[in-house]
mmCIF file of C-alpha atoms in Angstrom:
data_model
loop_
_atom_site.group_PDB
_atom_site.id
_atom_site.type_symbol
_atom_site.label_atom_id
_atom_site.label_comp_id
_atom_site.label_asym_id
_atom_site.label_seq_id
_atom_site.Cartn_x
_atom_site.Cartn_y
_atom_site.Cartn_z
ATOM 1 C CA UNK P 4 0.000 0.000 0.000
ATOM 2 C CA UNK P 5 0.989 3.389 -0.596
ATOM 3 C CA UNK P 6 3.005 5.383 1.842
ATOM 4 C CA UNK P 7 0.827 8.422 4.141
ATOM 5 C CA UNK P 8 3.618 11.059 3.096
ATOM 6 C CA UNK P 9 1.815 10.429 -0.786
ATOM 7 C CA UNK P 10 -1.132 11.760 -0.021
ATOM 8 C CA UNK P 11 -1.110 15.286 -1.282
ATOM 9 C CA UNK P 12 0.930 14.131 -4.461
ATOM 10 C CA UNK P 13 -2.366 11.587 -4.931
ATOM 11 C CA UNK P 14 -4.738 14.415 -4.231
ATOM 12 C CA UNK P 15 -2.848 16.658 -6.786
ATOM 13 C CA UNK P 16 -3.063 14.239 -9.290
ATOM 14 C CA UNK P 17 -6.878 13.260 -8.992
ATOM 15 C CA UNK P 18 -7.131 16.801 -9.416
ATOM 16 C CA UNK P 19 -5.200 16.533 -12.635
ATOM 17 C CA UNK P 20 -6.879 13.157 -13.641
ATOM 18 C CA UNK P 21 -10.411 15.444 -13.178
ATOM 19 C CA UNK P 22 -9.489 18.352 -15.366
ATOM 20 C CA UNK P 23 -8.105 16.784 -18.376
ATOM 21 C CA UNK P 24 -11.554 14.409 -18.252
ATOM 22 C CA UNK P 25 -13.324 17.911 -18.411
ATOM 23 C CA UNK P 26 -15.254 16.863 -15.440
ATOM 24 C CA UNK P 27 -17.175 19.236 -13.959
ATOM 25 C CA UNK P 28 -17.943 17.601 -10.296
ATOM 26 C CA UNK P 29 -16.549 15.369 -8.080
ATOM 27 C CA UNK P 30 -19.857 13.241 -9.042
ATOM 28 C CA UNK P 31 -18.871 13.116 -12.619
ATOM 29 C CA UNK P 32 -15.416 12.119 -11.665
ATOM 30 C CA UNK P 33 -17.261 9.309 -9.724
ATOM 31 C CA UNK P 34 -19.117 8.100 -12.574
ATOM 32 C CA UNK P 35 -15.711 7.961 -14.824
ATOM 33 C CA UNK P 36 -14.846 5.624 -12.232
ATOM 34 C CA UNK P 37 -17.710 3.622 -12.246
ATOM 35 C CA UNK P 38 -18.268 3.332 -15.906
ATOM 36 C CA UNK P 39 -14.577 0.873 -15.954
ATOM 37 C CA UNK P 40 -15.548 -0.794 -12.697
ATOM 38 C CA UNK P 41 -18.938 -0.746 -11.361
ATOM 39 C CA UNK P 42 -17.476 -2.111 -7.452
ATOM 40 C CA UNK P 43 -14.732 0.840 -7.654
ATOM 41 C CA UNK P 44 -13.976 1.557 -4.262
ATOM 42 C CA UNK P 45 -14.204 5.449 -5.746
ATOM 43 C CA UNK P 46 -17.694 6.961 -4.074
ATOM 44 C CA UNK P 47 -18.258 10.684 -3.437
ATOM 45 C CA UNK P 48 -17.410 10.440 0.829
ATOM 46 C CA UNK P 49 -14.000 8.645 -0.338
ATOM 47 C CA UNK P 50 -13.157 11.084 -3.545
ATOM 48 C CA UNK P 51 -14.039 14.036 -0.672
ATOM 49 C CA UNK P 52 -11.046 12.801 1.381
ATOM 50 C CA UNK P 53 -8.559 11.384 -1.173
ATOM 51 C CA UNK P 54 -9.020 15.008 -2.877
ATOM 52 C CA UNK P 55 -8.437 16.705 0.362
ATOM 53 C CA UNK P 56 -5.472 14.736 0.767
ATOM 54 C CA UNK P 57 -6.659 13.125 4.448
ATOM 55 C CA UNK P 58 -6.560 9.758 3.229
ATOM 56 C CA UNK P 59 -5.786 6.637 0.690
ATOM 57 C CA UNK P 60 -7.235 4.018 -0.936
ATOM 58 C CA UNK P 61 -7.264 0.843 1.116
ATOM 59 C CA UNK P 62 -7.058 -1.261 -2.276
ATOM 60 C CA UNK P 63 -4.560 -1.520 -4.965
ATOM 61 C CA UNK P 64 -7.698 -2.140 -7.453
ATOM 62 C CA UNK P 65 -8.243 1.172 -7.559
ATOM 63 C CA UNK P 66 -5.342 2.674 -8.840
ATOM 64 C CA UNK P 67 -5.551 -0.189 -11.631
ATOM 65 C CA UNK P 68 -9.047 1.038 -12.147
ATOM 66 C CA UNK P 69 -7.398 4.994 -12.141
ATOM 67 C CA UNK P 70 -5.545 3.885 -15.509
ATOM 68 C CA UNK P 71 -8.041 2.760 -17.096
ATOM 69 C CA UNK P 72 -9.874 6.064 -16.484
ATOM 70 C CA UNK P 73 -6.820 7.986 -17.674
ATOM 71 C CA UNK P 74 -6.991 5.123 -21.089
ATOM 72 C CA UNK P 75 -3.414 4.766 -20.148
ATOM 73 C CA UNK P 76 -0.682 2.045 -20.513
ATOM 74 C CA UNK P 77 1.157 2.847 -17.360
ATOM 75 C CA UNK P 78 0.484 0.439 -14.090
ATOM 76 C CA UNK P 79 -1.782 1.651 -11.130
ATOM 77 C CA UNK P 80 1.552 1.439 -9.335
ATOM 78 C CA UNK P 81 3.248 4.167 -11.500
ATOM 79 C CA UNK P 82 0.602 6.634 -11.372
ATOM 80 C CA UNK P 83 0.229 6.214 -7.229
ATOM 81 C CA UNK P 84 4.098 5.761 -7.524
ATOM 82 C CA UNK P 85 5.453 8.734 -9.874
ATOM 83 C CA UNK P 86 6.115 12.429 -9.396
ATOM 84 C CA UNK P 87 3.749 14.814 -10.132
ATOM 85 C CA UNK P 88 5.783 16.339 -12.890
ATOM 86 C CA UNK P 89 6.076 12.754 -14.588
ATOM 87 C CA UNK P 90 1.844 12.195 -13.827
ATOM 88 C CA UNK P 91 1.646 15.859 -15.724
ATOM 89 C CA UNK P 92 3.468 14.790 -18.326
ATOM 90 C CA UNK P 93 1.959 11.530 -19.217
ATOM 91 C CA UNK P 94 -1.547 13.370 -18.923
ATOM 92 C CA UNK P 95 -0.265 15.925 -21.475
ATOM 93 C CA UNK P 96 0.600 13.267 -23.644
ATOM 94 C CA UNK P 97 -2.859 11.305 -23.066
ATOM 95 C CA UNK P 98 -4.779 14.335 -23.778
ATOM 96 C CA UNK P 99 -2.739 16.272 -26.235
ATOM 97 C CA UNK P 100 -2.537 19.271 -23.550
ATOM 98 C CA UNK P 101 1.094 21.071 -23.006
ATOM 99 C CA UNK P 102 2.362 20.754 -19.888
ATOM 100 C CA UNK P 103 2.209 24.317 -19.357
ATOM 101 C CA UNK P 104 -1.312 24.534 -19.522
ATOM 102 C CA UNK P 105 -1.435 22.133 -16.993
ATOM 103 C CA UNK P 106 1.151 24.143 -14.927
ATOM 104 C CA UNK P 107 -0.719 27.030 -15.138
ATOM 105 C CA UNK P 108 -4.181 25.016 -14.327
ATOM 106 C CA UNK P 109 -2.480 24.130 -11.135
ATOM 107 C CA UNK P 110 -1.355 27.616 -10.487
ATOM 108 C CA UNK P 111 -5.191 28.697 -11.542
ATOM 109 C CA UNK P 112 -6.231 26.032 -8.658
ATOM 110 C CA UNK P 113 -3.855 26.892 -5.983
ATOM 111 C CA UNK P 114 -5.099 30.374 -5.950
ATOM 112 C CA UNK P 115 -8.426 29.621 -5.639
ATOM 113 C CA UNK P 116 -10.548 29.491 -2.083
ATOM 114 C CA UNK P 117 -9.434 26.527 0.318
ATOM 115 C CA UNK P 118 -11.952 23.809 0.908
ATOM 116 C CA UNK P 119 -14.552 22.479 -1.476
ATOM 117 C CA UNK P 120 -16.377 23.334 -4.831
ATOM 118 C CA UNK P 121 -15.925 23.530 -8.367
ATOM 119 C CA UNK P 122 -13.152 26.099 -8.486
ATOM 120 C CA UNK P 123 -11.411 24.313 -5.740
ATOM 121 C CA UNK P 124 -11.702 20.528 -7.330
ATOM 122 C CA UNK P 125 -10.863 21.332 -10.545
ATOM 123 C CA UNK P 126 -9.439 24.311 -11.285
ATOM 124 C CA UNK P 127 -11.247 24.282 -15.247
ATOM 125 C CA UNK P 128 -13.659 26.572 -14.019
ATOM 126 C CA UNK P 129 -10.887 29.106 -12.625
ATOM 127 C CA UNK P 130 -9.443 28.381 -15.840
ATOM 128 C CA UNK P 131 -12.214 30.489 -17.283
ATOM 129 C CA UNK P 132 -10.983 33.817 -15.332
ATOM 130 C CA UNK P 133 -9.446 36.129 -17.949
ATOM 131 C CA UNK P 134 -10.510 38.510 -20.816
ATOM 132 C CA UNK P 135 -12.574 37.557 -24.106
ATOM 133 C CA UNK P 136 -13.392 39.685 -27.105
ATOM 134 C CA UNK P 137 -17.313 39.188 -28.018
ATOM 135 C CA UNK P 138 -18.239 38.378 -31.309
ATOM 136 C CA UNK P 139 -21.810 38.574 -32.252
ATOM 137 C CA UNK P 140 -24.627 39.530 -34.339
ATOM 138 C CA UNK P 141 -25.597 43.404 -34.348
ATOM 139 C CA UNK P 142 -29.149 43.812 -33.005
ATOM 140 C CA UNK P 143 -29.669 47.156 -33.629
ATOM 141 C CA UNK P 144 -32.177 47.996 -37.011
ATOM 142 C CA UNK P 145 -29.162 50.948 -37.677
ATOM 143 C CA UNK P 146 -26.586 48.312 -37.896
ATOM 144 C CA UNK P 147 -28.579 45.466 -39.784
ATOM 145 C CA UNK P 148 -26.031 43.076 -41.527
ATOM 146 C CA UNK P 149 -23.301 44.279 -38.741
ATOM 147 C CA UNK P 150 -21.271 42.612 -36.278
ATOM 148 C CA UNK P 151 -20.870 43.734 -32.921
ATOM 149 C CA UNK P 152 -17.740 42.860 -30.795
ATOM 150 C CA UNK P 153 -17.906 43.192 -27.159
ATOM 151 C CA UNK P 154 -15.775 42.303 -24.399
ATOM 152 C CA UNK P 155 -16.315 40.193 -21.510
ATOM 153 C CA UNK P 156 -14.292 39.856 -18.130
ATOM 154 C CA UNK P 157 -14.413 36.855 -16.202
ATOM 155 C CA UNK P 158 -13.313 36.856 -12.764
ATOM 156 C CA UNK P 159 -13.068 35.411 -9.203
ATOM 157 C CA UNK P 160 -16.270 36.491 -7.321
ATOM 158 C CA UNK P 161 -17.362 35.381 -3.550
ATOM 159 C CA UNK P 162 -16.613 32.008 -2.275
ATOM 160 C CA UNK P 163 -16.130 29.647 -5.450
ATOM 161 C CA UNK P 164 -18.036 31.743 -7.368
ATOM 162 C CA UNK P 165 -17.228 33.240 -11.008
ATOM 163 C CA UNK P 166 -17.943 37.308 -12.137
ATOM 164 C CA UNK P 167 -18.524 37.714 -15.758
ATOM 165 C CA UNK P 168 -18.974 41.904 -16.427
ATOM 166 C CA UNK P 169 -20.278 42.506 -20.444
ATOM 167 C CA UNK P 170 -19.593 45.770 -22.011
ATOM 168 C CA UNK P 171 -20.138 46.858 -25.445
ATOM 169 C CA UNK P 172 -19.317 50.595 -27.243
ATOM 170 C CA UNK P 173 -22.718 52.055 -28.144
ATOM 171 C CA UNK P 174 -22.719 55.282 -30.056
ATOM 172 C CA UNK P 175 -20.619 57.034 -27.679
ATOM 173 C CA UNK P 176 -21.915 55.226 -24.583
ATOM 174 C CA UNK P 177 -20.258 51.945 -22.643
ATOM 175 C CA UNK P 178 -22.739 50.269 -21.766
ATOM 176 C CA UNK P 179 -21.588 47.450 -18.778
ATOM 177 C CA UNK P 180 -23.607 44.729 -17.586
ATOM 178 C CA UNK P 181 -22.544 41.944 -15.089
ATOM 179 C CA UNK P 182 -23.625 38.996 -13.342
ATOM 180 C CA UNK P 183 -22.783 35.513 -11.746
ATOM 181 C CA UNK P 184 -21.428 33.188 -13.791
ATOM 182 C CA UNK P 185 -23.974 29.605 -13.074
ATOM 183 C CA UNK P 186 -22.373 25.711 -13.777
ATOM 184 C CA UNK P 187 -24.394 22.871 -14.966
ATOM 185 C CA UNK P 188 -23.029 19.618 -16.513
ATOM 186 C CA UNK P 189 -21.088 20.523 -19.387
ATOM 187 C CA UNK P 190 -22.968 24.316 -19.497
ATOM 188 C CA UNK P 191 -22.289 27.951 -18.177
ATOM 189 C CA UNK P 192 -25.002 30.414 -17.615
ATOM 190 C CA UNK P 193 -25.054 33.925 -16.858
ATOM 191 C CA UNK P 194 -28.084 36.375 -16.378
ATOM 192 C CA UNK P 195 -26.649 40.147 -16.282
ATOM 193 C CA UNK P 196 -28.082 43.322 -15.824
ATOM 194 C CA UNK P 197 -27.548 46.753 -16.935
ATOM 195 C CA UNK P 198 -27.277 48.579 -13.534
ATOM 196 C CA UNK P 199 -28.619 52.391 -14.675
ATOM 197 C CA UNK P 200 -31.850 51.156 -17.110
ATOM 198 C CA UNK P 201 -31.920 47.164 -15.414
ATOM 199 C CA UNK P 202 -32.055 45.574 -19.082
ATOM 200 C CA UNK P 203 -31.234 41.862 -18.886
ATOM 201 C CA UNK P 204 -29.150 40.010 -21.253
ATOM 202 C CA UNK P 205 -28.724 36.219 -21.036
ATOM 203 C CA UNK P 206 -26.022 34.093 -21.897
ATOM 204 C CA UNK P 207 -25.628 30.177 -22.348
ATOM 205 C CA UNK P 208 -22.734 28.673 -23.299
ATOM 206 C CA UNK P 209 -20.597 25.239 -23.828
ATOM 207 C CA UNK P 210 -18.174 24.426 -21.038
ATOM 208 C CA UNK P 211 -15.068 23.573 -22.225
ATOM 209 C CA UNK P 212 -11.963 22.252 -20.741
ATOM 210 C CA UNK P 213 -9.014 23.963 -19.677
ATOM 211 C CA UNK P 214 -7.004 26.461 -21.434
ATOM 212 C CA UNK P 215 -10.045 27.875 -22.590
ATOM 213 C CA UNK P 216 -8.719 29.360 -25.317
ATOM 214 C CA UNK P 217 -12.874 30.111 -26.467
ATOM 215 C CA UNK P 218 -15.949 30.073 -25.600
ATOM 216 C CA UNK P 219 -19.286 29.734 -27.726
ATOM 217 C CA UNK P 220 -22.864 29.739 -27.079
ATOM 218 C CA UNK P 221 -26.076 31.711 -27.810
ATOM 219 C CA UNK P 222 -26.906 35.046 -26.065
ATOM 220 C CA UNK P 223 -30.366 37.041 -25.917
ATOM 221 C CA UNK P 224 -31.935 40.189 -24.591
ATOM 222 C CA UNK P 225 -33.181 43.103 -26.143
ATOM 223 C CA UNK P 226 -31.757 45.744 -29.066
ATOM 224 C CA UNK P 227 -29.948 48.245 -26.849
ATOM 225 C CA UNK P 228 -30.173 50.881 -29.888
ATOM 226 C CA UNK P 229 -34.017 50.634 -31.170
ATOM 227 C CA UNK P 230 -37.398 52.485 -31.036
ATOM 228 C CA UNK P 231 -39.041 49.942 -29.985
ATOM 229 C CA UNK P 232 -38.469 46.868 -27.915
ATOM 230 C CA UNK P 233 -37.062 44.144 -30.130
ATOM 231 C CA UNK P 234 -36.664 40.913 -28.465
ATOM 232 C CA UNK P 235 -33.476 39.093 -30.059
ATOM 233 C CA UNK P 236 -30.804 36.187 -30.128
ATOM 234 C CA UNK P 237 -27.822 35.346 -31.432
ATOM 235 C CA UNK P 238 -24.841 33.154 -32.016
ATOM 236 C CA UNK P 239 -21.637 34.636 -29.714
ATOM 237 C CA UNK P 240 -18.200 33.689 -30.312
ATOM 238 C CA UNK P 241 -15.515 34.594 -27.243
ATOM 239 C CA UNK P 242 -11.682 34.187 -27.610
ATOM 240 C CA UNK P 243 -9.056 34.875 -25.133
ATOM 241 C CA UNK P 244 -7.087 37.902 -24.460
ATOM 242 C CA UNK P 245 -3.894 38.646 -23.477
ATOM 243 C CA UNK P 246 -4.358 40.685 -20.247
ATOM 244 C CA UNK P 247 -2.914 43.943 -21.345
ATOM 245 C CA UNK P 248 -5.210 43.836 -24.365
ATOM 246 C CA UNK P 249 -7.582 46.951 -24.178
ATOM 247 C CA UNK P 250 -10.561 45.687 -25.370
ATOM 248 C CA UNK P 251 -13.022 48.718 -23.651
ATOM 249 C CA UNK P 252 -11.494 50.894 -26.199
ATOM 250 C CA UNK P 253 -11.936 48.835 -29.263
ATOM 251 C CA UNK P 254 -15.712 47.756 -28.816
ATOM 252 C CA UNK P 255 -17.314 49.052 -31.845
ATOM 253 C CA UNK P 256 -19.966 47.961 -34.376
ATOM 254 C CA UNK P 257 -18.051 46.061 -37.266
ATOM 255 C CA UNK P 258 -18.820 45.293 -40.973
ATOM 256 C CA UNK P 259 -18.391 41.742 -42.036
ATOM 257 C CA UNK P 260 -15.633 41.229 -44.617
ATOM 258 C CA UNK P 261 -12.819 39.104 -45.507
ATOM 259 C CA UNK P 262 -10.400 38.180 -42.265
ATOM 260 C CA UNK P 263 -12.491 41.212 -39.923
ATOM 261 C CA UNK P 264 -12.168 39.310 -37.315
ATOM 262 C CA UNK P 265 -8.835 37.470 -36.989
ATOM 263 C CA UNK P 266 -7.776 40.968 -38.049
ATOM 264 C CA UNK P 267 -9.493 42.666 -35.023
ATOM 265 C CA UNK P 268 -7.730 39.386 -33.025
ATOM 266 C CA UNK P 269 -4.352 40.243 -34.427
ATOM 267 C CA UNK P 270 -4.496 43.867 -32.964
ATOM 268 C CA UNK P 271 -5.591 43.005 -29.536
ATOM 269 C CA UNK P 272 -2.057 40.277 -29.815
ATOM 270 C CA UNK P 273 -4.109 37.111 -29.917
ATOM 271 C CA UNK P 274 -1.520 33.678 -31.276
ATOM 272 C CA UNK P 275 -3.377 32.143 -34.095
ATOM 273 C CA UNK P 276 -1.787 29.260 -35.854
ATOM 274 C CA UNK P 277 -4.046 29.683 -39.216
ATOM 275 C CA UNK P 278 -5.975 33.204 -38.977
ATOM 276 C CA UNK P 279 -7.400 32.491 -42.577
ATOM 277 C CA UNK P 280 -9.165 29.482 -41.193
ATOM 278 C CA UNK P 281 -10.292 30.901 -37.942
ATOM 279 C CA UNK P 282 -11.497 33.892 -39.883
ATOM 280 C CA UNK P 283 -13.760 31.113 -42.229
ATOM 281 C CA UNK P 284 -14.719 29.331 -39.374
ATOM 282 C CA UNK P 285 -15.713 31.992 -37.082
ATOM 283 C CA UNK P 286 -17.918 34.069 -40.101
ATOM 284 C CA UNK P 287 -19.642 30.518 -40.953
ATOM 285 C CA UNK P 288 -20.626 30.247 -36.755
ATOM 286 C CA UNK P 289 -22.249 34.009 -36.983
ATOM 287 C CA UNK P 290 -23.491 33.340 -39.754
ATOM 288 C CA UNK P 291 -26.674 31.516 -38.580
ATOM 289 C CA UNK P 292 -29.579 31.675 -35.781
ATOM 290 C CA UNK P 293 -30.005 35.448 -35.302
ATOM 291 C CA UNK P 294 -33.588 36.824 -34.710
ATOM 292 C CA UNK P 295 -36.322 39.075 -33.267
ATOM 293 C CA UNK P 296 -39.509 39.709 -32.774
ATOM 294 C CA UNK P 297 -41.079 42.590 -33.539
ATOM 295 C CA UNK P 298 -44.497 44.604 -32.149
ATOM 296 C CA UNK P 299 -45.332 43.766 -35.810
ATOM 297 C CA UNK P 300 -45.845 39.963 -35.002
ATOM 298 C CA UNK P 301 -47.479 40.851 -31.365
ATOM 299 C CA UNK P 302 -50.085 42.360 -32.861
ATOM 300 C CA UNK P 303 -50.973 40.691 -36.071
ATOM 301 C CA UNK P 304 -50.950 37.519 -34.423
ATOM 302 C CA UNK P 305 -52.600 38.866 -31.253
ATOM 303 C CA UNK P 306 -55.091 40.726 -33.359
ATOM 304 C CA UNK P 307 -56.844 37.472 -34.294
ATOM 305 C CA UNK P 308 -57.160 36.009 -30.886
ATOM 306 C CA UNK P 309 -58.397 39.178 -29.566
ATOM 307 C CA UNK P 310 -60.987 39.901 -31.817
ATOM 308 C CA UNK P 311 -62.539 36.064 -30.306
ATOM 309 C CA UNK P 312 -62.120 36.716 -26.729
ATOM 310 C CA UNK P 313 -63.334 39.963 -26.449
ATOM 311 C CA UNK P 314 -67.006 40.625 -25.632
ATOM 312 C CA UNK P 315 -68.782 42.860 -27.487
ATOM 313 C CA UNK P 316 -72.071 44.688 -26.131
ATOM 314 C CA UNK P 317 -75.746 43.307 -27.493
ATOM 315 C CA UNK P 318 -77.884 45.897 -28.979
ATOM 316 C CA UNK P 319 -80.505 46.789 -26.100
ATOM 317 C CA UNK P 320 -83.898 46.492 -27.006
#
């Protein structure tokens, strides 16, 4: 049986073994578990205190089950066995992730709040703290046929909780929206608000796994710059920043065209390995599922229902 004085490295690792599975829970790492042997010794009381490095395994089946987890050829013994550098590097290799991603997960990790929780266990979703430029579909009737690129800051809020603060460059005006950043499964949610009008905007997006170089989802609310209400949606397209990009001061309605946006990427001093593809790829993303609903529709399809329900007088007699 392993020695006590392993326990942190074994904590560390499961840790590791967690975030390169893109698991999002210590349940889900559970399951992982499960699904190669269904009477693993791995149950959520047990993962609580191997994580928290306060104890071991009693059986050597589990670390055999641990490689099968990690689809690896190494022994259970190696991975209880081996250095944390040497675990890092064989998950790199497993998972096609450099090993300084993985360093800096574990730096992302150690910062956050002692104890449990998502940030804690796995350190992905601190891996989502940092700066994104917005790509989306302009809303606005003046800008029909634009795009609209927005930034959005992600960042530590209270406990193991996440901050994400919107802004976008309306006709002279920032306009800055934030809320909490909600986890489900494989899925991030945020409702924000505008704090000086208290218009909502909604965003739901694909989880991914650490470095988070991008995120993508769908994002809805109303036309900020409109006569009239115009409930809409849209495709949004997020890619990382480096930190001393300025991205308040280049928010700004853009016109589609060829490369605009790994372009716009290229000034703020985002590494692209192809920017012609990523250009195609992003406009083909945009391209689709953006719509509204105008007071057009209310009332020519409320019209009809109306003119049933509502009681007209009788003649009196």
């Amino acid at each position: 049986m392993p020695e006590p004085r392993i326990r942190g490295d074994f904590a560390e690792k499961l840790r590791l073994t967690a975030a390169a599975l893109h698991c999002t829970s210590r349940k889900d790492l559970c399951a992982r578990f499960r699904a190669v042997n269904p009477a693993t010794q791995c149950d959520l009381e047990r993962l609580h205190k191997w994580i928290q490095g306060r104890a071991l395994p009693r059986s050597t089946q589990l670390y055999d089950d641990w490689a099968k987890v990690l689809g690896t050829e190494r022994s259970g013994t190696w991975l209880i066995a081996c250095s944390v550098d040497d675990f890092r590097a064989e998950v790199s290799s497993l998972f096609g992730v450099s090993v300084d991603d993985l360093r800096q997960l574990d730096a992302a990790r150690s910062r956050a709040s002692p104890g449990t929780g998502k940030l804690s266990l796995l350190g992905g979703a601190m891996a989502l703290c940092g700066s994104f430029a917005c790509y989306s579909h302009a809303w606005s009737p003046h800008f029909r046929g634009h795009l609209i690129r927005g930034g959005m800051q992600i960042s530590p809020s209270r406990g193991t909780g996440l901050l994400a603060t919107y802004t976008e460059s309306l006709l002279g005006r920032r306009v800055r929206l934030t809320g909490d950043i909600n986890i489900a499964g494989r899925s991030m949610h945020c409702h924000m608000r505008e704090p000086d009008s208290d218009l909502p905007l909604f965003f739901s997006m694909f989880l991914p796994g650490p470095p988070v170089s991008l995120l993508c989802g769908i994002m809805s609310g109303v036309a900020f710059v409109a006569h009239e209400t115009l409930p809409s949606y849209s495709r949004v397209l997020m890619v990382r920043c480096p930190p001393e990009a300025d991205l308040d001061a280049s928010n700004r309605y853009m016109e589609r065209g060829d490369l605009a946006i790994s372009r716009d990427l290229a000034r703020l001093g985002v590494a692209m390995g192809a920017p012609d593809r990523l250009d195609r790829l992003a406009t083909e993303f945009l391209a689709e599922n953006m719509d509204q609903v105008s007071l057009g529709d209310l009332v020519a399809l409320s019209g009809l229902l109306d003119e049933a329900r509502i009681e007209r007088p009788t003649a009196s007699l």
